[in-house]
Amino acid sequence: ANCLSIYVYSPSSVFHLGENCCFFFLVLGEFELAPFTHSQPTHSSRCKSLLASGFRNTQLFVLVAFDGACRVLKLTFLSDIGIRTLYCASSRIAGLFARPFRAVPVMAAFGCSRPIQAGDDAPGTFEDPEVVSEWLRDGSCVLVDVREETERNMHGLSLPGAISIGMGHIMFGANKPETEKLLDRIRSSDRIVCYTDFGVPESRCGAMCQWLVDSKGFSPKVLYRLKGGLQAWENKQLPTCKEGDDEWERAAARCWKGRSPAALPCWEITGGADKGGILVRAGKELGSAAIEERLSTGAIVEQLQLIGTRLCYRLVSGTGPGTGWISIEIKEKSLAKRVETPPALIEKRKEAATFEPLPRNAAPTPIEGGNNVQGNSNDDGLEEEVAAQMDGQAPLHMEGEKDMAGKTAVNDQVGSLTFDDEETVLEEEATPTPELEKPGSKKEEESFVSEAGRSVGSTAPVAPSVAGEIVVGGQVQILGLKARADLNGCRATVLLHDKVSGRFEVRAEGPKGPETVRCKPENLAVVVATQSANKARGDACFKQNQLDAAIEAYRTALANDREAKDDPEFAATLHSNIAAAYAKKGDHEAALKAAEAAIKLRPNWAKGHSRKGLSLLQMGRAAEAQASYIKAVQFEPTVDGYLAGLRQATEKLHERTTNATNRQTEAEKAKNEGNAALKAGNMPLAVAYYTMALAILGPTANGNQSLQQTLATYSSNRSAAFAKLQQWEWALADGEAAKKAAPNWFKAYLRIGSAYLGRNHAEHAYKTFLAASDLQGGYQDAMRDAAQALWSIPRLESPLARNRLARFSEDAQKAPNFARIFAISDVHIDHGDSVVKWAEGISATEFKNDILMVAGDLGDTFNAVQIGLKIFKRKFRRVFYVPGNHDMWIRPNTQDSTKLKFKDSICKLLAMLDMCEKIGAEMMPAEVMRGVFVVPLLSWWSSSVMGPGYRQDDNLVYDAFCKWPMGDQIAHKWFVQWNDVFVKRIQKLQKERNEKAQVVTFSHFLPHESLPAGGAPSLASYSIELQSQIESINTQCHIWGHTHCNASYCLNGVNYQQHSLMGAEYGHSPQARFLKVYDGKMVDQPRSHNVY
């Protein structure tokens, strides 16, 4: 009752007034008094008078400060009315005030559960900036900036990739939906690091950690605080940036932008042990069709929906249908129990959500692998086409028992240990399931146009740019093209920027209609949006919801501004904004007239047709609204507002058609129109008709398996149209929709795989196509498309490959004597306990700063390779590895074939790359010290060297445990292509530096025909294509393995050395040593080095 509260806030803050208190607002130095209700602000002088008369000699004065605004406020006038005590929100705020005030930092602001300073027991371990910097580089943490907006603006800098969640968001609910979305993105993070300016124990970062634990259910184990805050970070000269710039975006993509929400609840199947698993049905009802295959006991499933005791699931591990409905209990007998989400599943969901815009110069086959269209057995109305064979590429086939008919398998001695009990870093093989937010999810119709035409291609506002800078979403004019001179002078919208090639992908209004092309920056001129003072005034009024004033300003611009008379596009924008203002007022008659005026000036502008469609829809003229939205989608098919409007108009038009058969008939008509448009090459119109088909059939398809298949067909067709437009996110979203509607339809998987390939996610595309090959009718088409993905992988252009390539230069500035380099091969860690004992006995201190090269044959199984690399990684700072023939085996009756279910040896290789990345081992080259390169050369044998006493025998199948989709005689070409990427990079570096580097390479197979194969079969030992790669980068030393014959040869100036742990009979010395090849310089005659 005897208290005055002052709340310092920024205009963007959200606040609520209580019923029996008065809040005195200080808005960046201005005074407003709002007692009891949300009354209009009064003049500041009256505020002072009321303050003096109503609160003189007030004992308690509560100050709640946000956004750092209290730093610049002068509150000395408070002493004039007798106020002496200030209760502040934090000690930092209290420290800003001197006499005559007594500042007490104990405020729990406006009923909040705690002060906005941290308590003594707040969660969040303090970590040094250097440690957090390493986490940030690895992408293994998420940074949360707890400062308020004004504080961030005053400082001007942020940490790379940091998410901004100020305490004001928490205390006053500001931007709550956005905050919740951010929290969902980071919930599965292993580390969340909160920071403020100074990072002391009472800083707000501790309060943020407390709130995340108490209110949002985060585990205290994942929460950290940045010791010393931003100030300590800068003192260490660690990288800072501005929020939204390139460095910030790269870190955000690495750490959290690709994250999906945390995994759904998981269940373990406990019933059905005596029946081979439990029964799965296609629908929720117990009377729905039963699926033939049972869900295995012990399987882990992800909960999609739980209704009573009926669970709709998605399979995570185990065997059985990928999805379906099960009962979790029957007659009080439990069939399933809730379990914690497997960590590997969380990792997979994070990876699957990552979908960076990395376009290809040549788009992959979007429609069943080709460019022409025809009918097929699945009757989706689209035609198959024959895919062109890539140069040097063999058609794929999966090797099975039938391939071995009449032949003899030749496999080397197998290991005696399987390590099946070892926790596997890799999640079980499954089709990647991305959870990608559709682009343009913002409601387009709620916006107005503040720059001429900027909404083309996206509903999101265009980021402010430097004058003349080409930005995504901006308008450009095409100039100086030679190959496509017909496009010169055409207006275009920038869709994306490929930073690798430096080119921009733009959507142009060409002579043949809209089309997507890629241009160099010099072939694009920025179209500067026309602006005027009256329009700017109208825009400001619109944003403040002063709609009549906005309309008056736009009309004044039309009547008086020269820009409106000289530029029809600018005039159309004004009419469009008038339509938006009238629509917001609810006056759709006036909005329709304004929209038609905009269309008259700019007939091919999607925004104008969309404005018209909205008003017609609100006026009950659904058919006309549908026609308008069709035109809008034709001009811009990837604006969600236009597609949503078309869906709504179509649904309204058919809302009285309740008969499912009639609806399906109408939907088929729309689909057929879409097919005709697609065959004619009019992809935007095809998108429009497929959208209508989905809208017509969707409301009646729930629970009807036949109609769900039809919906899948419509989504699949629209995915194909989006793929033709190279709009891969949209193509992926529709592919996923098709898969959801028809989980066992191979064509849905083909759509998903094509979308992955369009964005250079070749690894995901390959595995998706392989999943399609297992589905009925999908083998031939899937394997054809898988071939394209397979031969795209060794180009190393995918986001996964680029992330791994980032380690190439991380130690490039270290001194040449920083570390030693050692080598070993053929460890075969699964050949008896003695090998494991030898590895575990390696000194834990001798090599902690050194580098180890492992030249293949570490183990027969995935788990064995993982065990060996983990042990070596504990002993050495960096471990480089290439797989050998044993490593690439998929042995029967091991987890590789029973649990991990590697479909082929490429899948196993991709899994080992993932595993190496997770445990810190490496399979790609690096400059490990200044001018010193370690280069793993992946390889496979080719039957090109016939040793003494050997003859070609087509009945012998060497390394029959391997499964090469391109065939074992072609596999070596795949690895040569992989190595070429690094060879060219190192050659370029040496040329730029004009110096020969110190290079050590290593491979498993023999790179030179003069090297002896010993007792190994020569036809399965040599990969002589490596020789030219080795010599082209001036290699001084090359390590090879495979033959278990330690020897040294000097050939063409290269010292070739083998240092195998295992002997010819798979025995080894318990005192075996590593080979030292570098110690401040290349060792002229490498010698063994004690491991103890």
Coordinates of N, CA and C in Angstrom, one line a residue, residues 444-445 449 455 509 572 575-576 579 591-592 594-617 621 623-636 641-643 645-646 649:
E444 N 1.0 -15.2 -45.2 CA 1.4 -14.1 -46.1 C 0.4 -13.0 -46.1
E445 N -0.9 -13.3 -45.9 CA -2.0 -12.3 -46.0 C -2.0 -11.3 -44.9
V449 N 3.1 -4.8 -48.4 CA 4.4 -4.7 -49.1 C 5.0 -3.4 -48.8
S455 N 8.1 -9.6 -51.8 CA 7.5 -10.8 -51.2 C 7.6 -11.9 -52.2
E509 N 11.2 -14.1 -64.8 CA 10.1 -14.1 -65.6 C 10.6 -14.0 -67.1
A572 N 1.3 -0.1 -58.3 CA 0.7 -1.4 -57.9 C 0.9 -1.8 -56.5
H575 N -1.5 0.3 -54.3 CA -2.9 -0.3 -54.4 C -3.0 -1.6 -53.6
S576 N -1.9 -2.4 -53.6 CA -1.9 -3.6 -52.9 C -1.9 -3.3 -51.4
A579 N -5.3 -2.4 -50.3 CA -6.1 -3.6 -50.2 C -5.8 -4.3 -48.9
A591 N -11.3 -3.5 -50.4 CA -10.1 -4.2 -50.6 C -10.0 -4.9 -52.0
L592 N -11.2 -5.4 -52.4 CA -11.2 -6.0 -53.8 C -11.0 -5.0 -54.9
A594 N -9.2 -2.3 -54.7 CA -7.8 -1.9 -54.6 C -6.9 -3.0 -55.2
A595 N -7.3 -4.3 -54.9 CA -6.5 -5.4 -55.4 C -6.6 -5.4 -57.0
E596 N -7.8 -5.2 -57.5 CA -8.0 -5.2 -58.9 C -7.2 -4.1 -59.6
A597 N -7.1 -3.0 -58.9 CA -6.3 -1.9 -59.5 C -4.9 -2.2 -59.5
A598 N -4.4 -3.0 -58.5 CA -3.0 -3.4 -58.5 C -2.8 -4.4 -59.6
I599 N -3.7 -5.3 -59.9 CA -3.6 -6.3 -60.9 C -3.5 -5.7 -62.3
K600 N -4.4 -4.6 -62.5 CA -4.4 -3.9 -63.8 C -3.0 -3.3 -64.1
L601 N -2.4 -2.8 -63.1 CA -1.0 -2.2 -63.3 C 0.1 -3.3 -63.4
R602 N -0.1 -4.4 -62.8 CA 0.9 -5.4 -62.7 C 0.3 -6.8 -62.8
P603 N -0.1 -7.2 -64.0 CA -0.9 -8.5 -64.2 C -0.2 -9.7 -63.7
N604 N 1.1 -9.8 -63.7 CA 1.8 -11.0 -63.4 C 2.3 -11.0 -62.0
W605 N 1.8 -10.2 -61.1 CA 2.2 -10.1 -59.8 C 1.4 -11.0 -58.9
A606 N 2.0 -12.0 -58.2 CA 1.2 -12.9 -57.4 C 0.6 -12.2 -56.2
K607 N 1.2 -11.2 -55.7 CA 0.6 -10.5 -54.5 C -0.7 -9.9 -54.8
G608 N -0.9 -9.3 -56.0 CA -2.1 -8.7 -56.3 C -3.3 -9.7 -56.4
H609 N -3.0 -10.8 -57.0 CA -4.0 -11.9 -57.2 C -4.3 -12.5 -55.8
S610 N -3.3 -12.6 -54.9 CA -3.6 -13.1 -53.6 C -4.5 -12.1 -52.8
R611 N -4.2 -10.8 -52.9 CA -5.1 -9.9 -52.2 C -6.5 -10.0 -52.7
K612 N -6.7 -10.2 -54.0 CA -8.0 -10.3 -54.6 C -8.7 -11.6 -54.1
G613 N -7.9 -12.7 -54.1 CA -8.4 -14.0 -53.6 C -8.9 -13.9 -52.2
L614 N -8.2 -13.2 -51.3 CA -8.5 -13.1 -49.9 C -9.9 -12.4 -49.7
S615 N -10.0 -11.3 -50.4 CA -11.3 -10.6 -50.3 C -12.5 -11.4 -50.9
L616 N -12.3 -12.0 -52.0 CA -13.3 -12.8 -52.6 C -13.7 -13.9 -51.7
L617 N -12.8 -14.5 -51.0 CA -13.0 -15.6 -50.1 C -13.9 -15.1 -48.9
R621 N -17.4 -15.7 -52.2 CA -17.3 -16.0 -53.6 C -16.1 -16.9 -53.8
A623 N -15.5 -19.7 -55.7 CA -15.0 -20.1 -57.0 C -14.1 -19.0 -57.6
E624 N -14.5 -17.7 -57.4 CA -13.6 -16.6 -57.9 C -12.4 -16.5 -57.1
A625 N -12.5 -16.8 -55.8 CA -11.3 -16.7 -55.0 C -10.3 -17.8 -55.4
Q626 N -10.8 -19.0 -55.7 CA -10.0 -20.1 -56.1 C -9.2 -19.7 -57.4
A627 N -9.9 -19.1 -58.3 CA -9.3 -18.7 -59.6 C -8.2 -17.7 -59.3
S628 N -8.4 -16.8 -58.4 CA -7.4 -15.8 -58.1 C -6.2 -16.4 -57.5
Y629 N -6.4 -17.3 -56.5 CA -5.3 -18.0 -55.9 C -4.5 -18.9 -56.8
I630 N -5.2 -19.5 -57.8 CA -4.5 -20.3 -58.8 C -3.5 -19.4 -59.5
K631 N -3.9 -18.2 -59.9 CA -3.0 -17.3 -60.6 C -1.8 -16.9 -59.7
A632 N -2.1 -16.7 -58.4 CA -1.1 -16.3 -57.5 C 0.0 -17.4 -57.4
V633 N -0.5 -18.7 -57.3 CA 0.4 -19.8 -57.2 C 1.1 -20.0 -58.5
Q634 N 0.5 -19.8 -59.6 CA 1.2 -19.9 -60.9 C 2.4 -19.0 -61.0
F635 N 2.2 -17.8 -60.4 CA 3.3 -16.8 -60.5 C 4.4 -17.1 -59.4
E636 N 3.9 -17.5 -58.2 CA 4.8 -17.8 -57.1 C 4.4 -19.1 -56.4
G641 N 1.4 -18.6 -48.0 CA 0.1 -17.9 -47.9 C -0.7 -18.1 -49.1
Y642 N -0.1 -18.2 -50.3 CA -0.9 -18.4 -51.5 C -1.4 -19.8 -51.6
L643 N -0.6 -20.8 -51.2 CA -1.1 -22.2 -51.2 C -2.2 -22.4 -50.1
G645 N -4.3 -20.1 -49.1 CA -5.5 -19.5 -49.6 C -6.2 -20.3 -50.6
L646 N -5.4 -21.0 -51.5 CA -6.0 -21.9 -52.5 C -6.6 -23.1 -51.8
A649 N -9.9 -21.8 -50.2 CA -11.0 -21.5 -51.2 C -11.5 -22.8 -51.8

